[in-house]
mmCIF file of C-alpha atoms in Angstrom:
data_model
loop_
_atom_site.group_PDB
_atom_site.id
_atom_site.type_symbol
_atom_site.label_atom_id
_atom_site.label_comp_id
_atom_site.label_asym_id
_atom_site.label_seq_id
_atom_site.Cartn_x
_atom_site.Cartn_y
_atom_site.Cartn_z
ATOM 1 C CA MET A 1 101.878 71.598 -66.523
ATOM 2 C CA ALA A 2 104.036 70.474 -63.608
ATOM 3 C CA ALA A 3 102.466 73.164 -61.418
ATOM 4 C CA ALA A 4 98.985 71.994 -62.383
ATOM 5 C CA GLN A 5 99.890 68.384 -61.615
ATOM 6 C CA GLU A 6 101.281 69.462 -58.266
ATOM 7 C CA ARG A 7 98.030 71.283 -57.432
ATOM 8 C CA LEU A 8 96.000 68.255 -58.492
ATOM 9 C CA SER A 9 98.173 66.058 -56.292
ATOM 10 C CA GLU A 10 97.690 68.386 -53.348
ATOM 11 C CA ASP A 11 93.934 68.490 -53.971
ATOM 12 C CA ALA A 12 93.810 64.706 -54.160
ATOM 13 C CA ASP A 13 95.791 64.375 -50.940
ATOM 14 C CA GLY A 14 93.433 66.805 -49.244
ATOM 15 C CA MET A 15 90.431 64.910 -50.523
ATOM 16 C CA GLU A 16 91.863 61.624 -49.232
ATOM 17 C CA ASP A 17 92.508 63.227 -45.853
ATOM 18 C CA ARG A 18 88.941 64.523 -45.681
ATOM 19 C CA GLU A 19 87.494 61.207 -46.785
ATOM 20 C CA GLY A 20 89.680 59.378 -44.284
ATOM 21 C CA THR A 21 88.522 61.675 -41.478
ATOM 22 C CA ALA A 22 84.895 61.217 -42.453
ATOM 23 C CA ALA A 23 85.313 57.456 -42.594
ATOM 24 C CA ALA A 24 86.987 57.426 -39.174
ATOM 25 C CA ASP A 25 84.163 59.494 -37.689
ATOM 26 C CA ALA A 26 81.675 56.928 -38.998
ATOM 27 C CA LEU A 27 83.350 54.074 -37.102
ATOM 28 C CA PRO A 28 81.783 52.895 -33.826
ATOM 29 C CA LEU A 29 83.291 54.733 -30.884
ATOM 30 C CA PRO A 30 84.464 51.570 -29.029
ATOM 31 C CA PHE A 31 86.319 50.409 -32.136
ATOM 32 C CA ARG A 32 87.874 53.845 -32.744
ATOM 33 C CA THR A 33 89.019 53.980 -29.133
ATOM 34 C CA ALA A 34 90.582 50.507 -29.302
ATOM 35 C CA VAL A 35 92.372 51.299 -32.567
ATOM 36 C CA ASP A 36 93.695 54.587 -31.172
ATOM 37 C CA ALA A 37 95.110 52.649 -28.215
ATOM 38 C CA LEU A 38 96.886 50.245 -30.560
ATOM 39 C CA ARG A 39 98.392 53.107 -32.533
ATOM 40 C CA ALA A 40 99.630 54.863 -29.385
ATOM 41 C CA ALA A 41 101.156 51.815 -27.699
ATOM 42 C CA ARG A 42 104.877 51.937 -26.860
ATOM 43 C CA LEU A 43 106.693 48.673 -27.491
ATOM 44 C CA ARG A 44 110.107 47.104 -26.995
ATOM 45 C CA PRO A 45 112.774 48.632 -29.266
ATOM 46 C CA GLU A 46 113.467 45.253 -30.885
ATOM 47 C CA ILE A 47 109.968 45.208 -32.350
ATOM 48 C CA GLU A 48 109.233 46.875 -35.672
ATOM 49 C CA ILE A 49 105.490 47.257 -36.204
ATOM 50 C CA ASP A 50 103.325 48.755 -38.934
ATOM 51 C CA PRO A 51 99.637 48.807 -39.873
ATOM 52 C CA THR A 52 98.688 46.493 -42.716
ATOM 53 C CA ARG A 53 95.616 45.698 -44.771
ATOM 54 C CA ALA A 54 92.929 44.123 -42.592
ATOM 55 C CA PRO A 55 90.684 41.256 -43.726
ATOM 56 C CA LYS A 56 87.239 42.444 -44.809
ATOM 57 C CA ARG A 57 85.092 39.350 -44.388
ATOM 58 C CA LEU A 58 85.738 38.335 -40.784
ATOM 59 C CA ALA A 59 83.824 41.179 -39.134
ATOM 60 C CA PRO A 60 82.146 44.503 -39.989
ATOM 61 C CA TYR A 61 85.210 46.359 -38.658
ATOM 62 C CA ALA A 62 88.835 45.261 -38.566
ATOM 63 C CA TYR A 63 92.275 46.728 -37.960
ATOM 64 C CA ALA A 64 95.541 44.850 -38.524
ATOM 65 C CA LEU A 65 99.182 45.186 -37.541
ATOM 66 C CA GLU A 66 102.245 43.276 -38.674
ATOM 67 C CA ALA A 67 105.415 43.109 -36.626
ATOM 68 C CA ALA A 68 108.887 41.609 -36.621
ATOM 69 C CA VAL A 69 111.449 41.099 -33.886
ATOM 70 C CA VAL A 70 114.649 42.452 -35.390
ATOM 71 C CA ASP A 71 118.255 41.977 -34.350
ATOM 72 C CA GLY A 72 120.513 43.900 -36.719
ATOM 73 C CA ASP A 73 119.719 42.569 -40.176
ATOM 74 C CA ASP A 74 118.016 39.438 -38.837
ATOM 75 C CA ASP A 75 114.282 38.913 -38.397
ATOM 76 C CA LEU A 76 114.057 36.547 -35.423
ATOM 77 C CA ALA A 77 110.260 36.201 -35.527
ATOM 78 C CA ASP A 78 107.330 37.875 -37.209
ATOM 79 C CA GLY A 79 103.597 37.972 -36.899
ATOM 80 C CA ARG A 80 100.276 39.625 -37.538
ATOM 81 C CA LEU A 81 97.612 40.798 -35.092
ATOM 82 C CA VAL A 82 94.061 41.619 -36.204
ATOM 83 C CA LEU A 83 91.443 43.385 -34.094
ATOM 84 C CA LEU A 84 87.889 42.491 -35.134
ATOM 85 C CA HIS A 85 84.713 44.255 -34.019
ATOM 86 C CA ASP A 86 81.060 43.409 -34.506
ATOM 87 C CA PRO A 87 78.809 45.872 -32.631
ATOM 88 C CA ALA A 88 75.964 43.332 -32.753
ATOM 89 C CA GLY A 89 78.064 40.727 -31.001
ATOM 90 C CA HIS A 90 79.104 37.309 -32.199
ATOM 91 C CA ASP A 91 77.864 34.027 -30.737
ATOM 92 C CA ALA A 92 81.220 32.273 -31.122
ATOM 93 C CA TRP A 93 83.147 35.190 -29.621
ATOM 94 C CA HIS A 94 80.833 35.794 -26.628
ATOM 95 C CA GLY A 95 81.589 39.480 -27.091
ATOM 96 C CA THR A 96 81.850 42.257 -29.652
ATOM 97 C CA PHE A 97 85.648 42.173 -30.088
ATOM 98 C CA ARG A 98 88.008 39.403 -31.151
ATOM 99 C CA LEU A 99 91.796 39.290 -31.552
ATOM 100 C CA VAL A 100 93.304 37.007 -34.182
ATOM 101 C CA THR A 101 97.018 36.340 -34.501
ATOM 102 C CA LEU A 102 99.716 34.576 -36.440
ATOM 103 C CA VAL A 103 103.233 34.267 -34.987
ATOM 104 C CA ARG A 104 106.092 32.361 -36.580
ATOM 105 C CA ALA A 105 109.807 31.792 -36.176
ATOM 106 C CA GLU A 106 112.470 29.426 -37.394
ATOM 107 C CA LEU A 107 113.831 26.775 -35.041
ATOM 108 C CA GLU A 108 116.964 24.845 -34.400
ATOM 109 C CA PRO A 109 116.335 21.215 -35.555
ATOM 110 C CA GLU A 110 116.659 19.786 -32.052
ATOM 111 C CA MET A 111 113.985 22.170 -30.767
ATOM 112 C CA ALA A 112 111.642 21.260 -33.609
ATOM 113 C CA ALA A 113 111.924 17.585 -32.609
ATOM 114 C CA ASP A 114 110.780 18.213 -29.023
ATOM 115 C CA PRO A 115 107.361 16.509 -28.633
ATOM 116 C CA LEU A 116 106.318 19.048 -25.975
ATOM 117 C CA LEU A 117 107.025 22.080 -28.152
ATOM 118 C CA PRO A 118 103.413 22.719 -29.301
ATOM 119 C CA ASP A 119 102.108 22.621 -25.718
ATOM 120 C CA VAL A 120 104.887 24.923 -24.563
ATOM 121 C CA CYS A 121 104.211 27.439 -27.333
ATOM 122 C CA TRP A 122 100.504 27.512 -26.549
ATOM 123 C CA SER A 123 101.289 28.082 -22.873
ATOM 124 C CA TRP A 124 103.393 31.081 -23.904
ATOM 125 C CA LEU A 125 100.302 32.711 -25.405
ATOM 126 C CA THR A 126 98.084 32.139 -22.383
ATOM 127 C CA GLY A 127 100.970 33.005 -20.069
ATOM 128 C CA ALA A 128 101.608 36.291 -21.873
ATOM 129 C CA LEU A 129 97.970 37.306 -21.439
ATOM 130 C CA GLN A 130 97.899 36.255 -17.794
ATOM 131 C CA GLY A 131 101.246 37.929 -17.158
ATOM 132 C CA ARG A 132 99.675 41.253 -18.162
ATOM 133 C CA GLY A 133 96.713 40.608 -15.875
ATOM 134 C CA LEU A 134 94.309 40.429 -18.818
ATOM 135 C CA SER A 135 90.889 38.841 -18.718
ATOM 136 C CA TYR A 136 89.870 37.009 -21.879
ATOM 137 C CA GLY A 137 87.652 34.206 -23.087
ATOM 138 C CA GLU A 138 87.062 31.629 -25.795
ATOM 139 C CA PRO A 139 90.736 31.053 -26.719
ATOM 140 C CA SER A 140 91.345 28.767 -29.676
ATOM 141 C CA GLY A 141 94.151 28.048 -32.065
ATOM 142 C CA THR A 142 96.793 25.761 -33.483
ATOM 143 C CA VAL A 143 100.534 25.304 -33.110
ATOM 144 C CA THR A 144 102.198 23.923 -36.226
ATOM 145 C CA ARG A 145 105.792 22.927 -36.802
ATOM 146 C CA ALA A 146 107.181 22.183 -40.225
ATOM 147 C CA SER A 147 110.542 21.099 -41.569
ATOM 148 C CA SER A 148 112.010 21.593 -45.032
ATOM 149 C CA HIS A 149 114.786 19.515 -46.562
ATOM 150 C CA TYR A 150 116.463 20.621 -49.775
ATOM 151 C CA PHE A 151 117.521 18.525 -52.764
ATOM 152 C CA GLY A 152 119.005 18.883 -56.230
ATOM 153 C CA GLY A 153 120.011 22.442 -57.014
ATOM 154 C CA LEU A 154 119.037 23.463 -53.463
ATOM 155 C CA GLY A 155 120.915 20.603 -51.839
ATOM 156 C CA THR A 156 123.552 22.872 -50.293
ATOM 157 C CA ARG A 157 120.991 24.484 -48.002
ATOM 158 C CA GLN A 158 120.704 23.322 -44.428
ATOM 159 C CA PRO A 159 117.399 21.768 -43.286
ATOM 160 C CA ASN A 160 114.967 24.387 -42.049
ATOM 161 C CA SER A 161 112.342 24.119 -39.299
ATOM 162 C CA GLN A 162 109.625 26.603 -38.359
ATOM 163 C CA ILE A 163 107.036 27.007 -35.633
ATOM 164 C CA GLU A 164 103.751 28.765 -36.335
ATOM 165 C CA ILE A 165 101.130 29.809 -33.799
ATOM 166 C CA ARG A 166 97.657 30.733 -35.019
ATOM 167 C CA ALA A 167 95.249 31.816 -32.320
ATOM 168 C CA SER A 168 92.267 33.957 -31.431
ATOM 169 C CA TRP A 169 90.657 35.085 -28.195
ATOM 170 C CA THR A 170 87.978 37.454 -26.932
ATOM 171 C CA PRO A 171 89.294 40.377 -24.878
ATOM 172 C CA ARG A 172 87.019 41.320 -22.007
ATOM 173 C CA GLU A 173 85.419 44.704 -22.493
ATOM 174 C CA GLY A 174 85.727 47.512 -19.964
ATOM 175 C CA LEU A 175 84.057 50.893 -19.659
ATOM 176 C CA GLY A 176 82.107 51.872 -22.743
ATOM 177 C CA GLY A 177 82.479 48.355 -24.139
ATOM 178 C CA VAL A 178 86.159 48.936 -24.954
ATOM 179 C CA PRO A 179 88.835 46.291 -24.281
ATOM 180 C CA ASP A 180 92.324 47.202 -23.102
ATOM 181 C CA ALA A 181 93.709 46.907 -26.625
ATOM 182 C CA ALA A 182 97.129 48.330 -25.756
ATOM 183 C CA ALA A 183 97.676 45.742 -23.015
ATOM 184 C CA HIS A 184 96.634 42.916 -25.341
ATOM 185 C CA LEU A 185 99.089 44.238 -27.927
ATOM 186 C CA ALA A 186 101.830 44.305 -25.280
ATOM 187 C CA ALA A 187 101.040 40.692 -24.322
ATOM 188 C CA TRP A 188 101.147 39.684 -27.981
ATOM 189 C CA CYS A 189 104.546 41.351 -28.316
ATOM 190 C CA ASP A 190 105.700 39.421 -25.236
ATOM 191 C CA LEU A 191 104.748 36.225 -27.071
ATOM 192 C CA LEU A 192 106.509 37.381 -30.232
ATOM 193 C CA CYS A 193 109.713 38.127 -28.328
ATOM 194 C CA GLN A 194 109.562 34.828 -26.467
ATOM 195 C CA VAL A 195 109.234 32.898 -29.712
ATOM 196 C CA ALA A 196 112.162 34.939 -31.046
ATOM 197 C CA GLY A 197 114.304 33.838 -28.107
ATOM 198 C CA LEU A 198 114.602 37.212 -26.388
ATOM 199 C CA PRO A 199 114.709 37.357 -22.582
ATOM 200 C CA PRO A 200 111.748 38.977 -20.798
ATOM 201 C CA THR A 201 112.058 42.634 -19.871
ATOM 202 C CA GLY A 202 110.571 42.204 -16.397
ATOM 203 C CA PRO A 203 110.187 39.583 -13.663
ATOM 204 C CA SER A 204 109.060 36.233 -15.018
ATOM 205 C CA ASP A 205 108.571 32.632 -14.034
ATOM 206 C CA ALA A 206 111.999 30.988 -14.073
ATOM 207 C CA SER A 207 110.424 27.773 -15.361
ATOM 208 C CA VAL A 208 109.352 29.486 -18.582
ATOM 209 C CA VAL A 209 112.089 29.242 -21.199
ATOM 210 C CA SER A 210 112.160 31.074 -24.526
ATOM 211 C CA LEU A 211 113.213 29.454 -27.759
ATOM 212 C CA PRO A 212 116.943 29.697 -28.459
ATOM 213 C CA GLN A 213 117.576 32.808 -30.504
ATOM 214 C CA ARG A 214 117.987 32.076 -34.196
ATOM 215 C CA ARG A 215 121.122 32.952 -36.085
ATOM 216 C CA GLY A 216 120.869 34.250 -39.625
ATOM 217 C CA PRO A 217 117.938 35.704 -41.552
ATOM 218 C CA GLN A 218 114.730 33.785 -42.164
ATOM 219 C CA THR A 219 114.358 32.008 -45.449
ATOM 220 C CA PRO A 220 111.332 33.294 -47.419
#
């Protein structure tokens, strides 16, 4: 019986592999090429990244990644990046591809109180894209900061503040209608690290300051 179950499992795995290959072959070539570039990208060692379930209603084709900036046992920042593709084009995008992101990190209370913080965080996104020499259009998004104060049975917890960046932009398409997905991923990781408080890995504008690095794990 165990041997039969093992064979069935192997057959099922083989079937899934064949179905997955067939499904991949059916994807538009520009989208397949962009996704392959995302999968092959080499990132900073502090970043842990994995594919995740992509939304199904935003575009005919989508691929999603989730990532965290990790220091030991601490998650300093985390986020999600989604690549959308509509071969027919999209009026709001002004293109056939769109990148959508969420980035968040906890803050020290004094940083959360800075009235310029939302503008600074938005400039980090545009600066990360420009720093990689990327051409893009139609950027839009929000920067939200929130604070939590605890009472009653949770009264021993310290107040908690968080910054959240939600954004989307249209990457310019190159040869074959394919954007430089790997470079956009690298720019997004630059943003993630900056929000986490990590120093840049290369030359940067001295006037651009990262958030102070958090201490202690994030509170769910």
